[in-house]
Amino acid sequence: MTPNKELQEQRMRGYFKDATREILKGEGLKALSVRSVAERAGYSFATMYNYFRDLNELIFLCVNDFMEECETLVNEAGTEMEPGRDRLKVRVKAYISYFTQYPGIFELFFVEKMNDIGSKHPTARTIYEFSDRLFGEDVAALTGKLPDTEKINRDILGNLRHSVTGMLLFYNNRLQPGDYREFIAIALRQTELCLAPAYA
Amino acid sequence: MTPNKELQEQRMRGYFKDATREILKGEGLKALSVRSVAERAGYSFATMYNYFRDLNELIFLCVNDFMEECETLVNEAGTEMEPGRDRLKVRVKAYISYFTQYPGIFELFFVEKMNDIGSKHPTARTIYEFSDRLFGEDVAALTGKLPDTEKINRDILGNLRHSVTGMLLFYNNRLQPGDYREFIAIALRQTELCLAPAYA
DNA sequence: TTAAAATAATAAACAATGTTAATTATTTTT
DNA sequence: AAAAATAATTAACATTGTTTATTATTTTAA
C-alpha cells in the first residue's frame, strides 16, 4: 500500500486553514497567532512552518474562502427581485451585514497592513474589484439605456466601493455612528446618492 | 530658588511627544515602539511610563497636533479662490496629499484598531467630523440657495467623508490604483460626483 | 523482519515587543 | 551633611514570530 502523500499534506493544510478561518471569524486578527492557530489545529506551532511559509500565507488563503462565502450571501439576498435600485440596496445591505458580523474579515480584506509584496499580490486587485462584481449587474440595469454607459458605470461602482468601504471602516474601527440601525440607514441613503449619475 | 516642576514635566512630556510625532510621520505606526520612542527622546524606555500611562496615551496626544497641521495645509490651498466647487477640489487634493505623504498618520486617524475605550474616546468623533469641518464651507456655498439645505449638506459631506477615506484606504493599504496621478484623477472625479445632490 | 534512511513533528532558543517591579542615581529637604 | 523624596534605569516577565536543533515516526532496503 503506497501512502497518498498528496492527500495527507492536503489534510494537514486543511486543519491549519480551518483553524485560521475560525479564529478570524470569531475573535479576529488580533487573536490570530502562530500558536493560537496551531493549538486549534491540534499541532505544535512549529508544525505550521512545515506546511506554510509563514502566517501571512495562511491568512491569504482564507481571503478567497471568505470572498466566496460573502458572495453567496449577497446572491441569496433579493433573489426574487428585478435587478435595479431596490435590489442593489438589498444586496448592499447583505454585504454590509457580512462585514459587520465578521469585523475580523473586514480587517483582513481592507485594513490589514500588508507588506509591499502583499499589496502587489493579485489578491489586492481582486479585493479592490470585489464590490464591482457584486453590484455590477444592478448598476448596469439602471444605466443600460443611457449613452456613455461604461463611464457612468465606472463612476457609480467606484463611488459605491469607496463609500461603502469608508462607512464600514468608521463603523467597525471607530464606532461611528454608534448605533447599527442608524448606520444601516445612512448606508442605504448613501447608496442611493451613489446612483445619481444614472438619473442625470 | 524653587524649581519649576510643572515646566520640567512639560518638557519631558514634550521630548516623548516629539519623538512619537517624528516616528509616526517618518516610518509610521509599525516602527513605533516604547523603545524606539524612548531612544529618540534620549531616555530609557521605562522613563516613558513615568510620564504617560502607556504608549496609546502618547499616540492619542499626537492626533490633535496632526489634525491642526493638516487643517493648516488645507486652509493654505486655494486661499485666493471663491468657496465652491473648484476650491473644494483644491482643498480635497491638499487633504489627500497630506494623508498620502504621511500614510502613518492616515493609519493613526482611520485605520488603527483601538480598544473600545479608544473608539469611545471623544477623539474618535472629532476624527469622524474632521472632513466636515474642512469641506463644510465649500459645500455650503453650493447648497446655500437650495431648500432643505441642511439635509443636502449632510448627504454631500457624508459621501465625501466616506468616499475619500475609502479611496485613501485602498491607495495607502492596497496600492489600488497603483499610480498616484491616476489616483488623484479618480479622487477628484469622485469628489465631483459627491456634489450631485447640490445640482438636483 | 529489522536496520538504515528519510521525513515529520516538536522542543528549545532567539529576538522584538509591552509592561511592571526592583534598584540605582539624583535632587530636595531638614 | 544626613535623611527623605523623586526620577531614571536596569532587570525581569509574558507574549509574539521565526529558526535551529532534536526527537519521533514512517518509509525503504537488506
Short mmCIF file of C-alpha atoms (C1' of nucleotides) in Angstrom, two decimals:
data_model
loop_
_atom_site.label_atom_id
_atom_site.label_comp_id
_atom_site.label_asym_id
_atom_site.label_seq_id
_atom_site.Cartn_x
_atom_site.Cartn_y
_atom_site.Cartn_z
CA MET A 1 0.00 0.00 0.00
CA THR A 2 1.56 3.27 -1.12
CA PRO A 3 0.51 6.17 1.07
CA ASN A 4 -1.09 9.17 -0.60
CA LYS A 5 1.28 11.94 0.43
CA GLU A 6 -0.65 14.49 -1.55
CA LEU A 7 -3.85 13.73 0.36
CA GLN A 8 -2.09 13.74 3.71
CA GLU A 9 -0.48 17.08 3.06
CA GLN A 10 -3.77 18.47 1.80
CA ARG A 11 -5.43 17.40 5.03
CA MET A 12 -2.75 18.93 7.21
CA ARG A 13 -3.02 22.19 5.36
CA GLY A 14 -6.77 21.98 5.78
CA TYR A 15 -6.53 21.67 9.55
CA PHE A 16 -4.48 24.83 9.77
CA LYS A 17 -6.63 26.72 7.30
CA ASP A 18 -9.81 25.76 9.13
CA ALA A 19 -8.33 26.87 12.41
CA THR A 20 -7.28 30.17 10.89
CA ARG A 21 -10.73 30.76 9.40
CA GLU A 22 -12.45 30.03 12.68
CA ILE A 23 -10.26 32.40 14.62
CA LEU A 24 -10.61 35.17 12.04
CA LYS A 25 -14.39 34.85 12.00
CA GLY A 26 -14.60 34.63 15.76
CA GLU A 27 -12.04 36.68 17.59
CA GLY A 28 -10.48 38.45 14.62
CA LEU A 29 -6.96 39.22 13.51
CA LYS A 30 -5.83 40.35 16.92
CA ALA A 31 -6.34 36.87 18.32
CA LEU A 32 -4.58 35.20 15.43
CA SER A 33 -1.12 33.93 16.17
CA VAL A 34 1.01 31.02 15.09
CA ARG A 35 0.39 29.49 18.46
CA SER A 36 -3.38 30.02 18.57
CA VAL A 37 -3.81 28.56 15.10
CA ALA A 38 -1.62 25.58 15.90
CA GLU A 39 -3.41 24.85 19.14
CA ARG A 40 -6.80 24.84 17.43
CA ALA A 41 -5.40 22.68 14.65
CA GLY A 42 -4.11 20.25 17.24
CA TYR A 43 -0.41 20.56 16.45
CA SER A 44 2.64 22.35 17.68
CA PHE A 45 3.18 25.85 16.41
CA ALA A 46 6.37 24.78 14.72
CA THR A 47 4.49 22.29 12.59
CA MET A 48 2.80 25.13 10.77
CA TYR A 49 6.14 26.07 9.25
CA ASN A 50 6.34 22.65 7.62
CA TYR A 51 3.25 23.44 5.54
CA PHE A 52 3.23 27.21 5.11
CA ARG A 53 5.94 29.74 4.53
CA ASP A 54 4.63 31.89 7.35
CA LEU A 55 1.46 33.09 9.00
CA ASN A 56 0.75 35.52 6.17
CA GLU A 57 0.49 32.78 3.58
CA LEU A 58 -2.09 31.09 5.75
CA ILE A 59 -4.04 34.31 6.06
CA PHE A 60 -4.00 34.92 2.31
CA LEU A 61 -5.51 31.53 1.64
CA CYS A 62 -8.53 32.41 3.73
CA VAL A 63 -9.39 35.50 1.73
CA ASN A 64 -10.72 33.53 -1.22
CA ASP A 65 -12.89 31.37 1.01
CA PHE A 66 -14.37 34.39 2.70
CA MET A 67 -14.97 36.12 -0.60
CA GLU A 68 -16.95 33.14 -1.82
CA GLU A 69 -18.94 32.99 1.38
CA CYS A 70 -19.79 36.67 1.19
CA GLU A 71 -20.72 36.46 -2.46
CA THR A 72 -23.07 33.57 -1.76
CA LEU A 73 -24.78 35.51 0.98
CA VAL A 74 -25.19 38.56 -1.20
CA ASN A 75 -26.54 36.45 -4.03
CA GLU A 76 -29.14 34.96 -1.72
CA ALA A 77 -30.44 38.45 -0.95
CA GLY A 78 -33.27 39.73 -3.13
CA THR A 79 -33.29 36.69 -5.41
CA GLU A 80 -36.88 37.30 -6.37
CA MET A 81 -36.27 40.94 -7.25
CA GLU A 82 -35.55 42.59 -10.55
CA PRO A 83 -32.03 43.92 -10.97
CA GLY A 84 -32.07 47.63 -10.21
CA ARG A 85 -32.17 50.19 -7.48
CA ASP A 86 -34.13 48.28 -4.86
CA ARG A 87 -32.29 45.04 -5.35
CA LEU A 88 -28.99 46.87 -5.16
CA LYS A 89 -29.96 48.23 -1.79
CA VAL A 90 -30.88 44.79 -0.53
CA ARG A 91 -27.58 43.42 -1.75
CA VAL A 92 -25.55 46.26 -0.31
CA LYS A 93 -27.29 45.64 2.97
CA ALA A 94 -26.28 41.97 2.86
CA TYR A 95 -22.72 42.95 2.01
CA ILE A 96 -22.54 45.36 4.91
CA SER A 97 -24.14 42.87 7.21
CA TYR A 98 -21.45 40.32 6.42
CA PHE A 99 -18.60 42.67 7.21
CA THR A 100 -20.15 43.99 10.40
CA GLN A 101 -20.90 40.47 11.58
CA TYR A 102 -17.30 39.48 10.95
CA PRO A 103 -15.20 42.58 11.55
CA GLY A 104 -12.12 40.40 11.54
CA ILE A 105 -12.78 39.57 7.90
CA PHE A 106 -13.26 43.23 7.04
CA GLU A 107 -9.94 43.95 8.66
CA LEU A 108 -8.33 41.19 6.65
CA PHE A 109 -9.78 42.39 3.35
CA PHE A 110 -9.35 46.13 3.58
CA VAL A 111 -7.43 47.19 6.63
CA GLU A 112 -4.59 44.86 7.48
CA LYS A 113 -1.29 46.43 6.58
CA MET A 114 0.40 44.06 4.19
CA ASN A 115 3.99 44.24 3.18
CA ASP A 116 4.63 45.52 -0.33
CA ILE A 117 4.60 42.00 -1.70
CA GLY A 118 1.15 41.50 -0.22
CA SER A 119 -0.19 44.68 -1.76
CA LYS A 120 1.12 43.76 -5.18
CA HIS A 121 -0.40 40.31 -4.78
CA PRO A 122 -3.22 39.60 -7.27
CA THR A 123 -5.46 39.27 -4.22
CA ALA A 124 -5.19 43.02 -3.65
CA ARG A 125 -6.76 43.68 -7.04
CA THR A 126 -9.41 41.00 -6.57
CA ILE A 127 -10.45 42.64 -3.33
CA TYR A 128 -10.50 46.04 -4.99
CA GLU A 129 -12.86 44.74 -7.65
CA PHE A 130 -14.96 42.63 -5.34
CA SER A 131 -17.84 45.05 -4.88
CA ASP A 132 -17.89 45.80 -8.62
CA ARG A 133 -18.60 42.15 -9.24
CA LEU A 134 -21.33 42.04 -6.63
CA PHE A 135 -23.10 45.23 -7.61
CA GLY A 136 -22.32 45.47 -11.30
CA GLU A 137 -25.49 43.84 -12.56
CA ASP A 138 -27.83 46.12 -10.64
CA VAL A 139 -25.96 49.22 -11.69
CA ALA A 140 -25.93 48.07 -15.29
CA ALA A 141 -29.69 47.62 -15.16
CA LEU A 142 -30.01 51.30 -14.30
CA THR A 143 -27.58 52.66 -16.84
CA GLY A 144 -28.23 50.24 -19.69
CA LYS A 145 -30.35 52.64 -21.69
CA LEU A 146 -28.06 55.62 -21.25
CA PRO A 147 -25.35 56.78 -23.61
CA ASP A 148 -21.82 56.56 -22.23
CA THR A 149 -22.86 53.62 -20.10
CA GLU A 150 -19.37 52.36 -19.34
CA LYS A 151 -18.11 55.62 -17.93
CA ILE A 152 -21.17 56.10 -15.77
CA ASN A 153 -20.91 52.52 -14.55
CA ARG A 154 -17.33 53.07 -13.51
CA ASP A 155 -18.28 56.25 -11.69
CA ILE A 156 -21.11 54.65 -9.78
CA LEU A 157 -19.30 51.45 -8.91
CA GLY A 158 -16.27 53.43 -7.82
CA ASN A 159 -18.30 55.65 -5.57
CA LEU A 160 -20.08 52.62 -4.13
CA ARG A 161 -16.83 50.83 -3.48
CA HIS A 162 -15.21 53.76 -1.76
CA SER A 163 -18.12 54.99 0.26
CA VAL A 164 -19.24 51.57 1.47
CA THR A 165 -15.69 50.71 2.47
CA GLY A 166 -15.32 54.06 4.17
CA MET A 167 -18.54 53.65 6.12
CA LEU A 168 -17.58 50.18 7.23
CA LEU A 169 -14.20 51.45 8.32
CA PHE A 170 -15.76 54.12 10.51
CA TYR A 171 -18.36 51.78 11.92
CA ASN A 172 -16.07 48.84 12.61
CA ASN A 173 -12.96 50.67 13.71
CA ARG A 174 -14.25 53.90 15.20
CA LEU A 175 -17.80 53.03 16.26
CA GLN A 176 -19.15 55.89 14.16
CA PRO A 177 -22.09 56.04 14.05
CA GLY A 178 -22.63 54.35 17.37
CA ASP A 179 -25.90 52.67 16.52
CA TYR A 180 -26.28 49.89 13.98
CA ARG A 181 -29.73 50.92 12.78
CA GLU A 182 -28.56 54.45 12.19
CA PHE A 183 -25.53 53.10 10.38
CA ILE A 184 -27.65 50.99 8.05
CA ALA A 185 -29.98 53.89 7.38
CA ILE A 186 -27.11 56.16 6.43
CA ALA A 187 -25.52 53.44 4.34
CA LEU A 188 -28.66 52.90 2.29
CA ARG A 189 -29.12 56.62 1.87
CA GLN A 190 -25.56 56.94 0.63
CA THR A 191 -26.10 54.04 -1.71
CA GLU A 192 -28.94 55.92 -3.31
CA LEU A 193 -26.79 59.00 -3.67
CA CYS A 194 -24.16 56.99 -5.47
CA LEU A 195 -26.72 56.24 -8.15
CA ALA A 196 -27.22 59.88 -9.02
CA PRO A 197 -25.23 59.70 -12.28
CA ALA A 198 -27.77 57.17 -13.58
CA TYR A 199 -30.55 59.73 -13.28
CA ALA A 200 -28.71 62.71 -14.68
CA MET B 1 15.45 79.04 44.02
CA THR B 2 12.37 76.85 43.77
CA PRO B 3 12.48 74.61 40.74
CA ASN B 4 9.53 74.73 38.33
CA LYS B 5 8.34 71.14 38.42
CA GLU B 6 5.49 71.90 36.08
CA LEU B 7 7.85 73.21 33.43
CA GLN B 8 10.24 70.31 33.83
CA GLU B 9 7.47 67.76 33.46
CA GLN B 10 6.06 69.63 30.49
CA ARG B 11 9.44 69.46 28.82
CA MET B 12 9.88 65.76 29.47
CA ARG B 13 6.46 65.05 28.01
CA GLY B 14 7.42 67.20 25.05
CA TYR B 15 10.51 65.16 24.31
CA PHE B 16 8.50 61.97 24.15
CA LYS B 17 5.70 63.54 22.16
CA ASP B 18 8.12 65.00 19.63
CA ALA B 19 9.83 61.66 19.24
CA THR B 20 6.48 59.96 18.71
CA ARG B 21 5.42 62.51 16.12
CA GLU B 22 8.65 62.17 14.21
CA ILE B 23 8.44 58.40 14.06
CA LEU B 24 4.78 58.43 13.02
CA LYS B 25 5.44 60.91 10.24
CA GLY B 26 8.53 59.10 9.10
CA GLU B 27 8.39 55.37 9.46
CA GLY B 28 4.78 55.04 10.60
CA LEU B 29 2.98 53.09 13.26
CA LYS B 30 4.81 49.87 12.55
CA ALA B 31 8.09 51.42 13.63
CA LEU B 32 6.61 52.93 16.77
CA SER B 33 7.51 51.19 19.99
CA VAL B 34 8.18 52.17 23.56
CA ARG B 35 11.83 51.59 22.90
CA SER B 36 12.07 53.48 19.61
CA VAL B 37 10.30 56.48 21.09
CA ALA B 38 12.45 56.47 24.18
CA GLU B 39 15.67 56.17 22.23
CA ARG B 40 14.78 59.15 20.07
CA ALA B 41 13.75 61.10 23.14
CA GLY B 42 17.09 60.29 24.73
CA TYR B 43 15.78 58.33 27.71
CA SER B 44 15.27 54.79 28.79
CA PHE B 45 12.04 53.12 27.68
CA ALA B 46 10.94 52.78 31.26
CA THR B 47 11.07 56.52 31.75
CA MET B 48 8.13 56.89 29.42
CA TYR B 49 5.95 55.19 31.98
CA ASN B 50 6.73 57.91 34.47
CA TYR B 51 5.03 60.46 32.21
CA PHE B 52 2.39 58.53 30.28
CA ARG B 53 0.05 55.73 31.21
CA ASP B 54 1.11 53.74 28.19
CA LEU B 55 2.08 54.06 24.56
CA ASN B 56 -1.52 54.61 23.50
CA GLU B 57 -1.84 57.79 25.53
CA LEU B 58 1.21 59.12 23.79
CA ILE B 59 -0.26 58.27 20.41
CA PHE B 60 -3.57 59.95 21.20
CA LEU B 61 -1.83 63.18 22.06
CA CYS B 62 -0.33 63.32 18.59
CA VAL B 63 -3.67 63.14 16.82
CA ASN B 64 -4.59 66.70 17.70
CA ASP B 65 -1.25 68.04 16.53
CA PHE B 66 -1.57 66.26 13.22
CA MET B 67 -5.12 67.45 12.78
CA GLU B 68 -4.01 71.03 13.21
CA GLU B 69 -1.15 70.56 10.80
CA CYS B 70 -3.42 69.06 8.18
CA GLU B 71 -6.04 71.75 8.63
CA THR B 72 -3.43 74.44 8.17
CA LEU B 73 -2.23 72.85 4.96
CA VAL B 74 -5.74 72.56 3.59
CA ASN B 75 -6.51 76.14 4.52
CA GLU B 76 -3.45 77.29 2.62
CA ALA B 77 -4.80 75.67 -0.54
CA GLY B 78 -6.91 77.84 -2.80
CA THR B 79 -6.85 80.83 -0.49
CA GLU B 80 -7.47 83.20 -3.38
CA MET B 81 -10.47 81.23 -4.63
CA GLU B 82 -14.15 81.64 -4.01
CA PRO B 83 -15.74 78.96 -1.84
CA GLY B 84 -17.40 76.43 -4.13
CA ARG B 85 -16.80 73.52 -6.41
CA ASP B 86 -13.33 74.37 -7.65
CA ARG B 87 -11.98 75.40 -4.31
CA LEU B 88 -13.39 72.24 -2.77
CA LYS B 89 -11.43 70.19 -5.27
CA VAL B 90 -8.24 72.04 -4.47
CA ARG B 91 -8.81 71.50 -0.77
CA VAL B 92 -9.68 67.84 -1.15
CA LYS B 93 -6.48 67.46 -3.13
CA ALA B 94 -4.48 69.02 -0.32
CA TYR B 95 -6.21 66.77 2.20
CA ILE B 96 -5.44 63.67 0.16
CA SER B 97 -1.90 64.83 -0.40
CA TYR B 98 -1.33 65.10 3.34
CA PHE B 99 -2.51 61.59 4.06
CA THR B 100 -0.61 60.02 1.19
CA GLN B 101 2.54 61.85 2.17
CA TYR B 102 2.18 60.58 5.72
CA PRO B 103 0.50 57.20 5.49
CA GLY B 104 1.38 56.58 9.11
CA ILE B 105 -0.87 59.46 10.11
CA PHE B 106 -3.68 58.13 7.98
CA GLU B 107 -3.29 54.81 9.73
CA LEU B 108 -3.40 56.52 13.07
CA PHE B 109 -6.52 58.52 12.24
CA PHE B 110 -8.67 55.99 10.47
CA VAL B 111 -7.18 52.53 10.49
CA GLU B 112 -5.50 51.69 13.76
CA LYS B 113 -7.58 49.28 15.73
CA MET B 114 -8.25 50.91 19.06
CA ASN B 115 -9.63 49.21 22.07
CA ASP B 116 -13.24 50.02 22.90
CA ILE B 117 -12.15 52.80 25.19
CA GLY B 118 -10.25 54.34 22.33
CA SER B 119 -13.18 54.18 19.99
CA LYS B 120 -15.49 55.78 22.52
CA HIS B 121 -12.88 58.47 23.12
CA PRO B 122 -14.02 61.96 22.03
CA THR B 123 -11.14 61.84 19.57
CA ALA B 124 -13.00 59.21 17.56
CA ARG B 125 -15.84 61.63 16.94
CA THR B 126 -13.50 64.51 16.20
CA ILE B 127 -11.82 62.44 13.54
CA TYR B 128 -15.19 61.42 12.14
CA GLU B 129 -16.18 65.05 11.77
CA PHE B 130 -12.79 66.28 10.61
CA SER B 131 -13.54 66.38 6.89
CA ASP B 132 -16.91 68.03 7.53
CA ARG B 133 -15.09 70.88 9.15
CA LEU B 134 -12.61 71.20 6.30
CA PHE B 135 -15.08 70.95 3.45
CA GLY B 136 -18.24 72.36 5.01
CA GLU B 137 -17.80 75.93 3.78
CA ASP B 138 -17.38 74.98 0.15
CA VAL B 139 -20.33 72.64 0.22
CA ALA B 140 -22.45 75.26 1.91
CA ALA B 141 -21.59 77.71 -0.82
CA LEU B 142 -23.11 75.32 -3.34
CA THR B 143 -26.26 74.48 -1.43
CA GLY B 144 -26.92 77.81 0.20
CA LYS B 145 -29.69 78.82 -2.17
CA LEU B 146 -31.45 75.47 -2.16
CA PRO B 147 -34.37 74.45 0.05
CA ASP B 148 -33.61 71.67 2.53
CA THR B 149 -30.01 72.83 2.69
CA GLU B 150 -29.12 71.04 5.88
CA LYS B 151 -30.15 67.62 4.71
CA ILE B 152 -28.34 68.01 1.40
CA ASN B 153 -25.25 69.24 3.20
CA ARG B 154 -25.25 66.18 5.40
CA ASP B 155 -25.62 63.92 2.40
CA ILE B 156 -22.78 65.52 0.49
CA LEU B 157 -20.40 65.78 3.40
CA GLY B 158 -21.13 62.21 4.38
CA ASN B 159 -20.46 60.94 0.91
CA LEU B 160 -17.26 62.97 0.74
CA ARG B 161 -16.09 61.68 4.10
CA HIS B 162 -16.71 58.06 3.25
CA SER B 163 -15.50 58.01 -0.29
CA VAL B 164 -12.34 59.99 0.35
CA THR B 165 -11.49 57.80 3.31
CA GLY B 166 -12.24 54.70 1.27
CA MET B 167 -10.06 55.82 -1.59
CA LEU B 168 -7.19 56.63 0.73
CA LEU B 169 -7.55 53.25 2.36
CA PHE B 170 -7.26 51.47 -0.96
CA TYR B 171 -4.40 53.61 -2.12
CA ASN B 172 -2.36 53.54 1.06
CA ASN B 173 -3.03 49.99 2.19
CA ARG B 174 -3.66 48.11 -1.03
CA LEU B 175 -1.81 50.18 -3.64
CA GLN B 176 -5.01 50.49 -5.66
CA PRO B 177 -4.82 52.25 -8.01
CA GLY B 178 -1.11 51.72 -8.48
CA ASP B 179 -0.31 55.14 -9.88
CA TYR B 180 -0.58 58.37 -7.90
CA ARG B 181 -1.68 60.52 -10.83
CA GLU B 182 -4.43 58.10 -11.67
CA PHE B 183 -5.44 58.04 -8.04
CA ILE B 184 -5.71 61.82 -7.85
CA ALA B 185 -7.70 61.94 -11.07
CA ILE B 186 -10.19 59.40 -9.78
CA ALA B 187 -10.38 61.16 -6.44
CA LEU B 188 -11.24 64.50 -8.00
CA ARG B 189 -13.79 62.87 -10.29
CA GLN B 190 -15.42 61.19 -7.30
CA THR B 191 -15.41 64.47 -5.44
CA GLU B 192 -17.44 65.99 -8.22
CA LEU B 193 -19.88 63.11 -8.13
CA CYS B 194 -20.41 63.65 -4.44
CA LEU B 195 -21.72 67.11 -5.25
CA ALA B 196 -24.57 65.79 -7.39
CA PRO B 197 -27.26 66.48 -4.76
CA ALA B 198 -26.39 70.18 -5.00
CA TYR B 199 -27.34 70.23 -8.65
CA ALA B 200 -30.52 68.16 -8.48
"C1'" DT C 1 11.59 -8.60 9.75
"C1'" DT C 2 14.80 -5.46 11.06
"C1'" DA C 3 18.46 -1.80 10.34
"C1'" DA C 4 19.12 2.45 7.76
"C1'" DA C 5 17.36 6.44 5.74
"C1'" DA C 6 14.06 9.87 5.13
"C1'" DT C 7 10.50 12.52 6.79
"C1'" DA C 8 7.51 14.78 10.02
"C1'" DA C 9 6.66 16.80 14.47
"C1'" DT C 10 8.24 19.11 18.24
"C1'" DA C 11 11.03 21.46 21.71
"C1'" DA C 12 14.43 24.81 22.54
"C1'" DA C 13 16.13 29.06 21.63
"C1'" DC C 14 16.31 34.00 19.88
"C1'" DA C 15 14.93 38.49 19.03
"C1'" DA C 16 11.46 42.00 19.49
"C1'" DT C 17 7.51 43.74 21.80
"C1'" DG C 18 4.70 45.98 26.00
"C1'" DT C 19 4.70 46.32 30.77
"C1'" DT C 20 5.85 46.02 35.85
"C1'" DA C 21 8.90 45.61 39.85
"C1'" DA C 22 13.26 46.35 41.88
"C1'" DT C 23 17.30 49.10 42.07
"C1'" DT C 24 20.21 52.91 41.48
"C1'" DA C 25 21.06 57.84 40.88
"C1'" DT C 26 19.72 62.37 41.74
"C1'" DT C 27 17.56 66.10 43.91
"C1'" DT C 28 15.27 68.21 47.66
"C1'" DT C 29 14.51 68.91 52.44
"C1'" DT C 30 15.68 69.05 57.11
"C1'" DA D 1 25.67 66.69 55.71
"C1'" DA D 2 22.31 63.17 56.55
"C1'" DA D 3 17.63 61.75 55.55
"C1'" DA D 4 13.79 61.67 52.58
"C1'" DA D 5 11.68 62.04 48.28
"C1'" DT D 6 11.81 61.75 43.49
"C1'" DA D 7 13.44 60.44 38.98
"C1'" DA D 8 15.66 57.29 35.92
"C1'" DT D 9 17.19 52.99 34.80
"C1'" DT D 10 18.03 48.10 34.89
"C1'" DA D 11 16.16 43.64 35.41
"C1'" DA D 12 12.61 40.71 34.68
"C1'" DC D 13 8.30 38.60 32.64
"C1'" DA D 14 4.97 37.48 29.31
"C1'" DT D 15 3.78 37.35 24.54
"C1'" DT D 16 4.79 37.44 19.73
"C1'" DG D 17 7.07 35.41 15.03
"C1'" DT D 18 10.63 32.64 13.42
"C1'" DT D 19 14.78 29.43 13.03
"C1'" DT D 20 17.57 25.65 14.51
"C1'" DA D 21 18.26 21.55 16.83
"C1'" DT D 22 16.15 17.11 18.49
"C1'" DT D 23 13.13 13.62 18.81
"C1'" DA D 24 9.57 10.56 16.97
"C1'" DT D 25 7.68 8.35 13.21
"C1'" DT D 26 7.35 6.35 8.86
"C1'" DT D 27 9.27 4.52 4.80
"C1'" DT D 28 12.80 1.96 2.42
"C1'" DA D 29 16.20 -1.59 1.78
"C1'" DA D 30 18.63 -5.64 3.02
#
